[in-house]
PDB file of C-alpha atoms in Angstrom:
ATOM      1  CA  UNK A   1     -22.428  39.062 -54.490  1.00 47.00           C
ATOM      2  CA  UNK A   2     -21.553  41.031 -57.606  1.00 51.00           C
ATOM      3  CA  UNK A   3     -18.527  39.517 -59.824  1.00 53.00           C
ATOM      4  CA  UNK A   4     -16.677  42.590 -61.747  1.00 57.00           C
ATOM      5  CA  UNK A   5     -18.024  45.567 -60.830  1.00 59.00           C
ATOM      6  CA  UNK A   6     -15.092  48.132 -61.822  1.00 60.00           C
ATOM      7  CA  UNK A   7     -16.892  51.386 -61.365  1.00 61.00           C
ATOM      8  CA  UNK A   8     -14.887  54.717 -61.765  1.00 62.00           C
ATOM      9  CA  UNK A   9     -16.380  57.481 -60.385  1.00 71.00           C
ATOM     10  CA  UNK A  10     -13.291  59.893 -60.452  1.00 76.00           C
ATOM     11  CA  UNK A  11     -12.216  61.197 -63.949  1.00 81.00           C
ATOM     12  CA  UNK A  12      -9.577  63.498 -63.563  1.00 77.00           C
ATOM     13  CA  UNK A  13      -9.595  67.487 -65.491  1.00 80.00           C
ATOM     14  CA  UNK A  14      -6.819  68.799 -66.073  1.00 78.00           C
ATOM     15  CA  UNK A  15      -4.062  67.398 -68.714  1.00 76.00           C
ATOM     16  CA  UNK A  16      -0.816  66.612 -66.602  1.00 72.00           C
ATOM     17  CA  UNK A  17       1.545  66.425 -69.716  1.00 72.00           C
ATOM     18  CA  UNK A  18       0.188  70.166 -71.225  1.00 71.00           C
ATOM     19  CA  UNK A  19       2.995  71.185 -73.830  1.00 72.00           C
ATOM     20  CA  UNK A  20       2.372  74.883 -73.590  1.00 73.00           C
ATOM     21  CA  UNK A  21       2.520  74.580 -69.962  1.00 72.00           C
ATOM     22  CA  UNK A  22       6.299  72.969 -70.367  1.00 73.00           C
ATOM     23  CA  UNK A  23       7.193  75.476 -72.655  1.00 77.00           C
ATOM     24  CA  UNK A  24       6.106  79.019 -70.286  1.00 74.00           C
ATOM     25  CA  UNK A  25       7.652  76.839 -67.365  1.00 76.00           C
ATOM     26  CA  UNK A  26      11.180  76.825 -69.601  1.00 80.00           C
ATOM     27  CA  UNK A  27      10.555  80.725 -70.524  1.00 82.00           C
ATOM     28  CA  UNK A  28      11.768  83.718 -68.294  1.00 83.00           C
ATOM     29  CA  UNK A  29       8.992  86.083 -69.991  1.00 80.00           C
ATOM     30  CA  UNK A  30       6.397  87.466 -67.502  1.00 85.00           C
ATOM     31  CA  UNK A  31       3.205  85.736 -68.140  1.00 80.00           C
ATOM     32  CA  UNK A  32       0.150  87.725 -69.987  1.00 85.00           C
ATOM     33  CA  UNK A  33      -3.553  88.587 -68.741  1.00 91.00           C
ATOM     34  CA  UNK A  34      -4.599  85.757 -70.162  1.00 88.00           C
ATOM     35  CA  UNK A  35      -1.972  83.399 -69.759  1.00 84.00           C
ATOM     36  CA  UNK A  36      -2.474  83.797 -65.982  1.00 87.00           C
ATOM     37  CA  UNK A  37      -5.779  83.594 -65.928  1.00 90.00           C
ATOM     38  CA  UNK A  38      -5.372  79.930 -67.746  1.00 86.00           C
ATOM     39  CA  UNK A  39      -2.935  79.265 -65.083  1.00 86.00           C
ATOM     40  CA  UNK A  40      -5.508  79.995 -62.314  1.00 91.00           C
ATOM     41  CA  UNK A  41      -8.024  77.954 -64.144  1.00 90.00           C
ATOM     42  CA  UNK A  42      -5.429  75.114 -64.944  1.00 88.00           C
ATOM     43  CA  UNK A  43      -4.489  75.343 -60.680  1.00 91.00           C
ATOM     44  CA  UNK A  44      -8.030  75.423 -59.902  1.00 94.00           C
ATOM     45  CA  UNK A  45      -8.831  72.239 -61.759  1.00 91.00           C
ATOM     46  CA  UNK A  46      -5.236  70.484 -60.909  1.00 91.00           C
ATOM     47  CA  UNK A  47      -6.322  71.114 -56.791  1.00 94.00           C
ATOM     48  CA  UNK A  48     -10.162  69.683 -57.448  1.00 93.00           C
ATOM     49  CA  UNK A  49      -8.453  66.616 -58.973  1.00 93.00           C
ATOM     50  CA  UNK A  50      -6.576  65.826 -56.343  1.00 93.00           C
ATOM     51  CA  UNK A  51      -9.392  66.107 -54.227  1.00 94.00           C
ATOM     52  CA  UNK A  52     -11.350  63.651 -56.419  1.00 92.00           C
ATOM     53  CA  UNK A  53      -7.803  61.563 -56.291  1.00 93.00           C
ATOM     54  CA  UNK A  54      -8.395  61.862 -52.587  1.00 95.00           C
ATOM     55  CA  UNK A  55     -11.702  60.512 -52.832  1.00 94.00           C
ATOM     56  CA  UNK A  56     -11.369  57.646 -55.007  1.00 94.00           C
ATOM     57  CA  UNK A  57      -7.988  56.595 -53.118  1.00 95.00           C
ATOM     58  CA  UNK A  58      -9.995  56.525 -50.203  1.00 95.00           C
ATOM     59  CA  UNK A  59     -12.923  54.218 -51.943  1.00 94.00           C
ATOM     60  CA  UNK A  60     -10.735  52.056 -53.209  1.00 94.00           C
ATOM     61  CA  UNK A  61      -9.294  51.330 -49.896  1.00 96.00           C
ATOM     62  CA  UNK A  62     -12.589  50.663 -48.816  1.00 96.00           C
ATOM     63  CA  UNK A  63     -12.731  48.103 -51.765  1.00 96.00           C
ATOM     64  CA  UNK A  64      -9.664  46.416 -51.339  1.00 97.00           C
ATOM     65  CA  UNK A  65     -10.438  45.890 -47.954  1.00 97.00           C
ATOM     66  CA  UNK A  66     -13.852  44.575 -48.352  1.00 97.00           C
ATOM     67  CA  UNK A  67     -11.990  42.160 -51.047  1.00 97.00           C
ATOM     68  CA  UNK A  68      -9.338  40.815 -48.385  1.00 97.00           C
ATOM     69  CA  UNK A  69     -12.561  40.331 -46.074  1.00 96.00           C
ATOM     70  CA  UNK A  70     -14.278  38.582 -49.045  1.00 96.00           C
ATOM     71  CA  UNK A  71     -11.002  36.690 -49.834  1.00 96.00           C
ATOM     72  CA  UNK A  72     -10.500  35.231 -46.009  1.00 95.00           C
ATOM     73  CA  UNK A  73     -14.223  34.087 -45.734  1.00 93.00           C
ATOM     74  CA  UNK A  74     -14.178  32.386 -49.656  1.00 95.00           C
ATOM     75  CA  UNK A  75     -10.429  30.458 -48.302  1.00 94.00           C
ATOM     76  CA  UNK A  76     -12.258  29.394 -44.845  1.00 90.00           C
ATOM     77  CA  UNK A  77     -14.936  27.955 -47.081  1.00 91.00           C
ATOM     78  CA  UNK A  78     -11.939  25.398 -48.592  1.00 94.00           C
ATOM     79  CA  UNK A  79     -10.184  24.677 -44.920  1.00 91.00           C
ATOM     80  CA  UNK A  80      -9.866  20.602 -44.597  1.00 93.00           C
ATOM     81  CA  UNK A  81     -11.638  20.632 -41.200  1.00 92.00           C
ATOM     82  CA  UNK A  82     -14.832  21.518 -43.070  1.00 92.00           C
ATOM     83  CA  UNK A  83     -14.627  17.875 -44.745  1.00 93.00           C
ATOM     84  CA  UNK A  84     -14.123  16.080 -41.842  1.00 95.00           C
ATOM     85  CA  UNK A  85     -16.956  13.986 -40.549  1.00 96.00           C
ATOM     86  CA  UNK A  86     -18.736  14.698 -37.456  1.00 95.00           C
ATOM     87  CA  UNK A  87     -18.258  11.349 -36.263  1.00 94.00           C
ATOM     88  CA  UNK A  88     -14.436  11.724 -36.267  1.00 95.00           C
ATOM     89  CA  UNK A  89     -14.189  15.297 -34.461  1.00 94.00           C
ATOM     90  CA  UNK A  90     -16.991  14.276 -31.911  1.00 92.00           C
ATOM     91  CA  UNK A  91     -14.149  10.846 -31.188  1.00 92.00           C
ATOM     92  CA  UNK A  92     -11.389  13.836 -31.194  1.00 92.00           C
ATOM     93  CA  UNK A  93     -13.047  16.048 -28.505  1.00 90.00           C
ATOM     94  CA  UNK A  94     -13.380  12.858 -26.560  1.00 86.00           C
ATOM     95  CA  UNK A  95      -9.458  11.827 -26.375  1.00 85.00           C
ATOM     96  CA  UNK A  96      -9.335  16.003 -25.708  1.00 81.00           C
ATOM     97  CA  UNK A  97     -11.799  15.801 -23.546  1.00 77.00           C
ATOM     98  CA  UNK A  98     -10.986  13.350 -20.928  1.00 68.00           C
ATOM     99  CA  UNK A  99     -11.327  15.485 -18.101  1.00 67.00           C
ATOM    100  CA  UNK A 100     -13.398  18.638 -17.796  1.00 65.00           C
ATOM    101  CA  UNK A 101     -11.908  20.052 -14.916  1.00 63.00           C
ATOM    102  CA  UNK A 102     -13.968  23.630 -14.143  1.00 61.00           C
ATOM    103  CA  UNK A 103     -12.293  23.987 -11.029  1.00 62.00           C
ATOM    104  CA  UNK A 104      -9.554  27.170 -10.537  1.00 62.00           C
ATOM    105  CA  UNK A 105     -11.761  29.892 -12.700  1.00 60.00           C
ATOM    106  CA  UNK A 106     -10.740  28.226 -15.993  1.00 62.00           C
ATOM    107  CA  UNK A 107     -12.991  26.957 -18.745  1.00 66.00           C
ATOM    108  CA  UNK A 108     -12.979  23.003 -19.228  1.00 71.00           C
ATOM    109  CA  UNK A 109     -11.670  21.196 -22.608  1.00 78.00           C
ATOM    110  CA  UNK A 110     -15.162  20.968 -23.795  1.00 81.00           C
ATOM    111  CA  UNK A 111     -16.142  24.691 -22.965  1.00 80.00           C
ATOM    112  CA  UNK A 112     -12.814  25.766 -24.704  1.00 83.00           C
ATOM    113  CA  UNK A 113     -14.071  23.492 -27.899  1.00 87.00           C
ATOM    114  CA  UNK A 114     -17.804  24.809 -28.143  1.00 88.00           C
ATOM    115  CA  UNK A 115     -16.279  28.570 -28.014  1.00 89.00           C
ATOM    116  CA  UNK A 116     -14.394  27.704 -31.397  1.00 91.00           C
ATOM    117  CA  UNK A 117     -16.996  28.018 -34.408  1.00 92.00           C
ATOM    118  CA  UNK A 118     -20.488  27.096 -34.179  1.00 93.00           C
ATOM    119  CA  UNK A 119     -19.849  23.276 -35.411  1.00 94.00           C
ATOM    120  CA  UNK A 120     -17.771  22.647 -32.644  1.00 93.00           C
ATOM    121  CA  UNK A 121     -20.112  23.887 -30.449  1.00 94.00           C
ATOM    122  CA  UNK A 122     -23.137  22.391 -31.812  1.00 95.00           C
ATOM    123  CA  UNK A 123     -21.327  18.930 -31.926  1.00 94.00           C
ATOM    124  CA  UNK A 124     -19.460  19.121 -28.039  1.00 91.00           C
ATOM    125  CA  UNK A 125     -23.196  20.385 -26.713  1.00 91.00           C
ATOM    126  CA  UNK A 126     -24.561  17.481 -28.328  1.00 93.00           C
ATOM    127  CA  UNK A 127     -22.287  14.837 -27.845  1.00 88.00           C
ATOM    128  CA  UNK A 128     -23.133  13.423 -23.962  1.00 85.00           C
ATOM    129  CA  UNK A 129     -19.718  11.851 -23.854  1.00 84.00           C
ATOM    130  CA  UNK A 130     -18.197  14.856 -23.324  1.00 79.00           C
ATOM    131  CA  UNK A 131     -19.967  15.527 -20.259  1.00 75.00           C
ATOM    132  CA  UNK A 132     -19.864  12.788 -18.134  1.00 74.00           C
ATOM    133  CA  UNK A 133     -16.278  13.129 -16.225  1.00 67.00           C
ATOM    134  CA  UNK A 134     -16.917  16.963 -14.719  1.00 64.00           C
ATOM    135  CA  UNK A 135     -14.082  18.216 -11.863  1.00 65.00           C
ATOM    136  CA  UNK A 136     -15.930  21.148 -10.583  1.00 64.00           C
ATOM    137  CA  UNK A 137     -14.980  22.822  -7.127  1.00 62.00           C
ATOM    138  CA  UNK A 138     -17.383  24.754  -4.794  1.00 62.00           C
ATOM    139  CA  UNK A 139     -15.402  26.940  -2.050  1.00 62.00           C
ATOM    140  CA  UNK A 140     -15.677  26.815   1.360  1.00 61.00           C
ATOM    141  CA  UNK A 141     -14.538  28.840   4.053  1.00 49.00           C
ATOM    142  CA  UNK A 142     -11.780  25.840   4.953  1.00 46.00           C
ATOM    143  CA  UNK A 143     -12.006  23.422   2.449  1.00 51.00           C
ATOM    144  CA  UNK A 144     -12.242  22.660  -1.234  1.00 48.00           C
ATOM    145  CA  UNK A 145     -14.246  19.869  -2.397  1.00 49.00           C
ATOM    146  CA  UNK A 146     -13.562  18.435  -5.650  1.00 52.00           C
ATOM    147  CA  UNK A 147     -16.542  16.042  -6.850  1.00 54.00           C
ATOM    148  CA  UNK A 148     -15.612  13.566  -9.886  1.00 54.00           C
ATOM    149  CA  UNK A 149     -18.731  12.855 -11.331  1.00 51.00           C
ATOM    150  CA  UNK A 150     -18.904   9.936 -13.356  1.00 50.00           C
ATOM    151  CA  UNK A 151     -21.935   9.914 -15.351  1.00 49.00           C
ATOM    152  CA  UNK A 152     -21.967   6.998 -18.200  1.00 44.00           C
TER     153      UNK A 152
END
């Protein structure tokens, strides 16, 4: 990761605050030969720097949002879960997890946990506990069955 990297790549031409450009904008005398031709070449540059405006505008975007991107990730890094001891989430999921019932197309406490962040999943897949109540339904043309497993 590089810290500080303020690169400009886009230095704009033309002089926005040109005095003798104020002064023929105040006159009502037709511009010369020459005059208009440094008018052309002034417009010429003015329109290329606001395509290079264009351009940098758009790579800074690109920055700032690879910063806010950056920024979430770094906060994540300081969340309190991250400090809490396996020990105490794994006797969490538990009192959440008193029931996995996988019946009615729905995903059971425990399978709702592991989907979270890969710590939670490593830690409910790992944890037995969490796995030996199941509620799981097969059909049948007439009946359901619902078989509690209880697996210590």
């Amino acid at each position: 990761m590089s810290y500080g990297n303020h690169q400009r790549s886009f230095e704009p031409c033309i002089e926005i605050d040109n005095v003798s450009l104020k002064e023929n904008l105040r006159t009502w005398y037709p511009a010369t030969i020459e005059e208009l031709s440094e008018v052309m070449r002034m417009l010429k540059m003015a329109l290329e720097d606001i395509v290079g405006c264009d351009a940098e505008m758009s790579r800074l975007s690109s920055r700032r949002e690879e910063l806010i991107r950056c920024t979430e990730k770094l906060s994540s890094l300081l969340s309190p879960i991250r400090r809490v001891p396996d020990e105490i989430l794994c006797q969490i999921f538990l009192h959440c997890c008193a029931e996995n019932d996988l019946r009615y197309r729905k995903p059971g406490e425990a399978l709702a946990l592991s989907s979270v962040c890969t710590r939670f999943r490593e830690l409910v897949i790992s944890y037995p506990a969490l796995w030996s109540d199941l509620k799981i339904s097969f059909p049948s043309d007439d009946i359901g069955y619902d078989l509690n497993m209880g697996i210590s």
